[in-house]
């Protein structure tokens, strides 16, 4: 059996935990943006992300034009 050098394939549990960790990181980053007053600012252009988008995706970091 030849090795591809890619390393071990993550288990479903590892993939799930990685996804949860990424979501947690996104929530923490949103809380930081909320504290510093940039929660609704697009990280690309600085325009407002918009309430409808933030309601649909509270961790959004980009306006609809840059999503």
mmCIF file with all atom_site columns, C-alpha atoms in Angstrom:
data_model
loop_
_atom_site.group_PDB
_atom_site.id
_atom_site.type_symbol
_atom_site.label_atom_id
_atom_site.label_alt_id
_atom_site.label_comp_id
_atom_site.label_asym_id
_atom_site.label_entity_id
_atom_site.label_seq_id
_atom_site.pdbx_PDB_ins_code
_atom_site.Cartn_x
_atom_site.Cartn_y
_atom_site.Cartn_z
_atom_site.occupancy
_atom_site.B_iso_or_equiv
_atom_site.pdbx_formal_charge
_atom_site.auth_seq_id
_atom_site.auth_comp_id
_atom_site.auth_asym_id
_atom_site.auth_atom_id
_atom_site.pdbx_PDB_model_num
ATOM 1  C CA . UNK A 1 1  ? 0.000   0.000  0.000  1.00 0.00 ? 1  UNK A CA 1
ATOM 2  C CA . UNK A 1 2  ? 1.514   3.323  -1.054 1.00 0.00 ? 2  UNK A CA 1
ATOM 3  C CA . UNK A 1 3  ? 1.374   6.344  1.202  1.00 0.00 ? 3  UNK A CA 1
ATOM 4  C CA . UNK A 1 4  ? 0.132   9.624  -0.239 1.00 0.00 ? 4  UNK A CA 1
ATOM 5  C CA . UNK A 1 5  ? 1.953   11.604 2.416  1.00 0.00 ? 5  UNK A CA 1
ATOM 6  C CA . UNK A 1 6  ? -1.272  13.372 3.327  1.00 0.00 ? 6  UNK A CA 1
ATOM 7  C CA . UNK A 1 7  ? -1.306  11.993 6.868  1.00 0.00 ? 7  UNK A CA 1
ATOM 8  C CA . UNK A 1 8  ? -4.120  10.276 8.672  1.00 0.00 ? 8  UNK A CA 1
ATOM 9  C CA . UNK A 1 9  ? -7.684  10.951 7.603  1.00 0.00 ? 9  UNK A CA 1
ATOM 10 C CA . UNK A 1 10 ? -9.608  12.735 10.372 1.00 0.00 ? 10 UNK A CA 1
ATOM 11 C CA . UNK A 1 11 ? -12.492 10.825 11.913 1.00 0.00 ? 11 UNK A CA 1
ATOM 12 C CA . UNK A 1 12 ? -16.050 12.118 11.796 1.00 0.00 ? 12 UNK A CA 1
ATOM 13 C CA . UNK A 1 13 ? -15.714 13.105 15.473 1.00 0.00 ? 13 UNK A CA 1
ATOM 14 C CA . UNK A 1 14 ? -12.542 15.099 14.742 1.00 0.00 ? 14 UNK A CA 1
ATOM 15 C CA . UNK A 1 15 ? -14.204 16.855 11.818 1.00 0.00 ? 15 UNK A CA 1
ATOM 16 C CA . UNK A 1 16 ? -17.234 17.667 13.986 1.00 0.00 ? 16 UNK A CA 1
ATOM 17 C CA . UNK A 1 17 ? -15.040 19.060 16.766 1.00 0.00 ? 17 UNK A CA 1
ATOM 18 C CA . UNK A 1 18 ? -13.070 21.136 14.257 1.00 0.00 ? 18 UNK A CA 1
ATOM 19 C CA . UNK A 1 19 ? -16.312 22.589 12.876 1.00 0.00 ? 19 UNK A CA 1
ATOM 20 C CA . UNK A 1 20 ? -17.541 23.424 16.390 1.00 0.00 ? 20 UNK A CA 1
ATOM 21 C CA . UNK A 1 21 ? -14.193 25.062 17.221 1.00 0.00 ? 21 UNK A CA 1
ATOM 22 C CA . UNK A 1 22 ? -14.359 27.164 14.033 1.00 0.00 ? 22 UNK A CA 1
ATOM 23 C CA . UNK A 1 23 ? -17.907 28.280 14.865 1.00 0.00 ? 23 UNK A CA 1
ATOM 24 C CA . UNK A 1 24 ? -16.834 29.163 18.422 1.00 0.00 ? 24 UNK A CA 1
ATOM 25 C CA . UNK A 1 25 ? -13.936 31.228 17.037 1.00 0.00 ? 25 UNK A CA 1
ATOM 26 C CA . UNK A 1 26 ? -16.327 33.068 14.695 1.00 0.00 ? 26 UNK A CA 1
ATOM 27 C CA . UNK A 1 27 ? -18.669 33.846 17.600 1.00 0.00 ? 27 UNK A CA 1
ATOM 28 C CA . UNK A 1 28 ? -15.780 35.132 19.724 1.00 0.00 ? 28 UNK A CA 1
ATOM 29 C CA . UNK A 1 29 ? -14.618 37.344 16.840 1.00 0.00 ? 29 UNK A CA 1
ATOM 30 C CA . UNK A 1 30 ? -18.169 38.696 16.469 1.00 0.00 ? 30 UNK A CA 1
ATOM 31 C CA . UNK A 1 31 ? -18.259 39.567 20.166 1.00 0.00 ? 31 UNK A CA 1
ATOM 32 C CA . UNK A 1 32 ? -14.959 41.455 19.807 1.00 0.00 ? 32 UNK A CA 1
ATOM 33 C CA . UNK A 1 33 ? -16.384 43.387 16.829 1.00 0.00 ? 33 UNK A CA 1
ATOM 34 C CA . UNK A 1 34 ? -19.512 44.127 18.875 1.00 0.00 ? 34 UNK A CA 1
ATOM 35 C CA . UNK A 1 35 ? -17.378 45.474 21.739 1.00 0.00 ? 35 UNK A CA 1
ATOM 36 C CA . UNK A 1 36 ? -15.275 47.702 19.476 1.00 0.00 ? 36 UNK A CA 1
ATOM 37 C CA . UNK A 1 37 ? -18.215 49.020 17.431 1.00 0.00 ? 37 UNK A CA 1
ATOM 38 C CA . UNK A 1 38 ? -17.408 47.324 14.120 1.00 0.00 ? 38 UNK A CA 1
ATOM 39 C CA . UNK A 1 39 ? -19.906 44.441 14.306 1.00 0.00 ? 39 UNK A CA 1
ATOM 40 C CA . UNK A 1 40 ? -21.934 45.649 11.324 1.00 0.00 ? 40 UNK A CA 1
ATOM 41 C CA . UNK A 1 41 ? -18.976 46.810 9.195  1.00 0.00 ? 41 UNK A CA 1
ATOM 42 C CA . UNK A 1 42 ? -17.869 44.760 6.194  1.00 0.00 ? 42 UNK A CA 1
ATOM 43 C CA . UNK A 1 43 ? -14.269 43.656 6.680  1.00 0.00 ? 43 UNK A CA 1
ATOM 44 C CA . UNK A 1 44 ? -13.592 44.222 2.962  1.00 0.00 ? 44 UNK A CA 1
ATOM 45 C CA . UNK A 1 45 ? -15.087 47.653 2.211  1.00 0.00 ? 45 UNK A CA 1
ATOM 46 C CA . UNK A 1 46 ? -16.266 48.996 5.577  1.00 0.00 ? 46 UNK A CA 1
ATOM 47 C CA . UNK A 1 47 ? -19.880 49.409 4.440  1.00 0.00 ? 47 UNK A CA 1
ATOM 48 C CA . UNK A 1 48 ? -22.658 48.215 6.705  1.00 0.00 ? 48 UNK A CA 1
ATOM 49 C CA . UNK A 1 49 ? -23.393 44.496 6.513  1.00 0.00 ? 49 UNK A CA 1
ATOM 50 C CA . UNK A 1 50 ? -27.094 45.092 7.101  1.00 0.00 ? 50 UNK A CA 1
ATOM 51 C CA . UNK A 1 51 ? -29.505 43.950 9.756  1.00 0.00 ? 51 UNK A CA 1
ATOM 52 C CA . UNK A 1 52 ? -31.232 41.316 7.595  1.00 0.00 ? 52 UNK A CA 1
ATOM 53 C CA . UNK A 1 53 ? -27.911 39.620 6.816  1.00 0.00 ? 53 UNK A CA 1
ATOM 54 C CA . UNK A 1 54 ? -26.783 39.731 10.450 1.00 0.00 ? 54 UNK A CA 1
ATOM 55 C CA . UNK A 1 55 ? -30.088 38.263 11.600 1.00 0.00 ? 55 UNK A CA 1
ATOM 56 C CA . UNK A 1 56 ? -29.656 35.430 9.107  1.00 0.00 ? 56 UNK A CA 1
ATOM 57 C CA . UNK A 1 57 ? -25.942 34.984 9.914  1.00 0.00 ? 57 UNK A CA 1
ATOM 58 C CA . UNK A 1 58 ? -24.834 36.699 13.156 1.00 0.00 ? 58 UNK A CA 1
ATOM 59 C CA . UNK A 1 59 ? -21.167 35.901 12.478 1.00 0.00 ? 59 UNK A CA 1
ATOM 60 C CA . UNK A 1 60 ? -21.156 37.440 8.976  1.00 0.00 ? 60 UNK A CA 1
ATOM 61 C CA . UNK A 1 61 ? -18.090 39.588 8.363  1.00 0.00 ? 61 UNK A CA 1
ATOM 62 C CA . UNK A 1 62 ? -18.856 40.816 4.845  1.00 0.00 ? 62 UNK A CA 1
ATOM 63 C CA . UNK A 1 63 ? -21.620 42.824 3.207  1.00 0.00 ? 63 UNK A CA 1
ATOM 64 C CA . UNK A 1 64 ? -23.741 41.101 0.546  1.00 0.00 ? 64 UNK A CA 1
ATOM 65 C CA . UNK A 1 65 ? -21.549 42.562 -2.214 1.00 0.00 ? 65 UNK A CA 1
ATOM 66 C CA . UNK A 1 66 ? -18.444 40.851 -0.761 1.00 0.00 ? 66 UNK A CA 1
ATOM 67 C CA . UNK A 1 67 ? -19.899 37.597 0.564  1.00 0.00 ? 67 UNK A CA 1
#
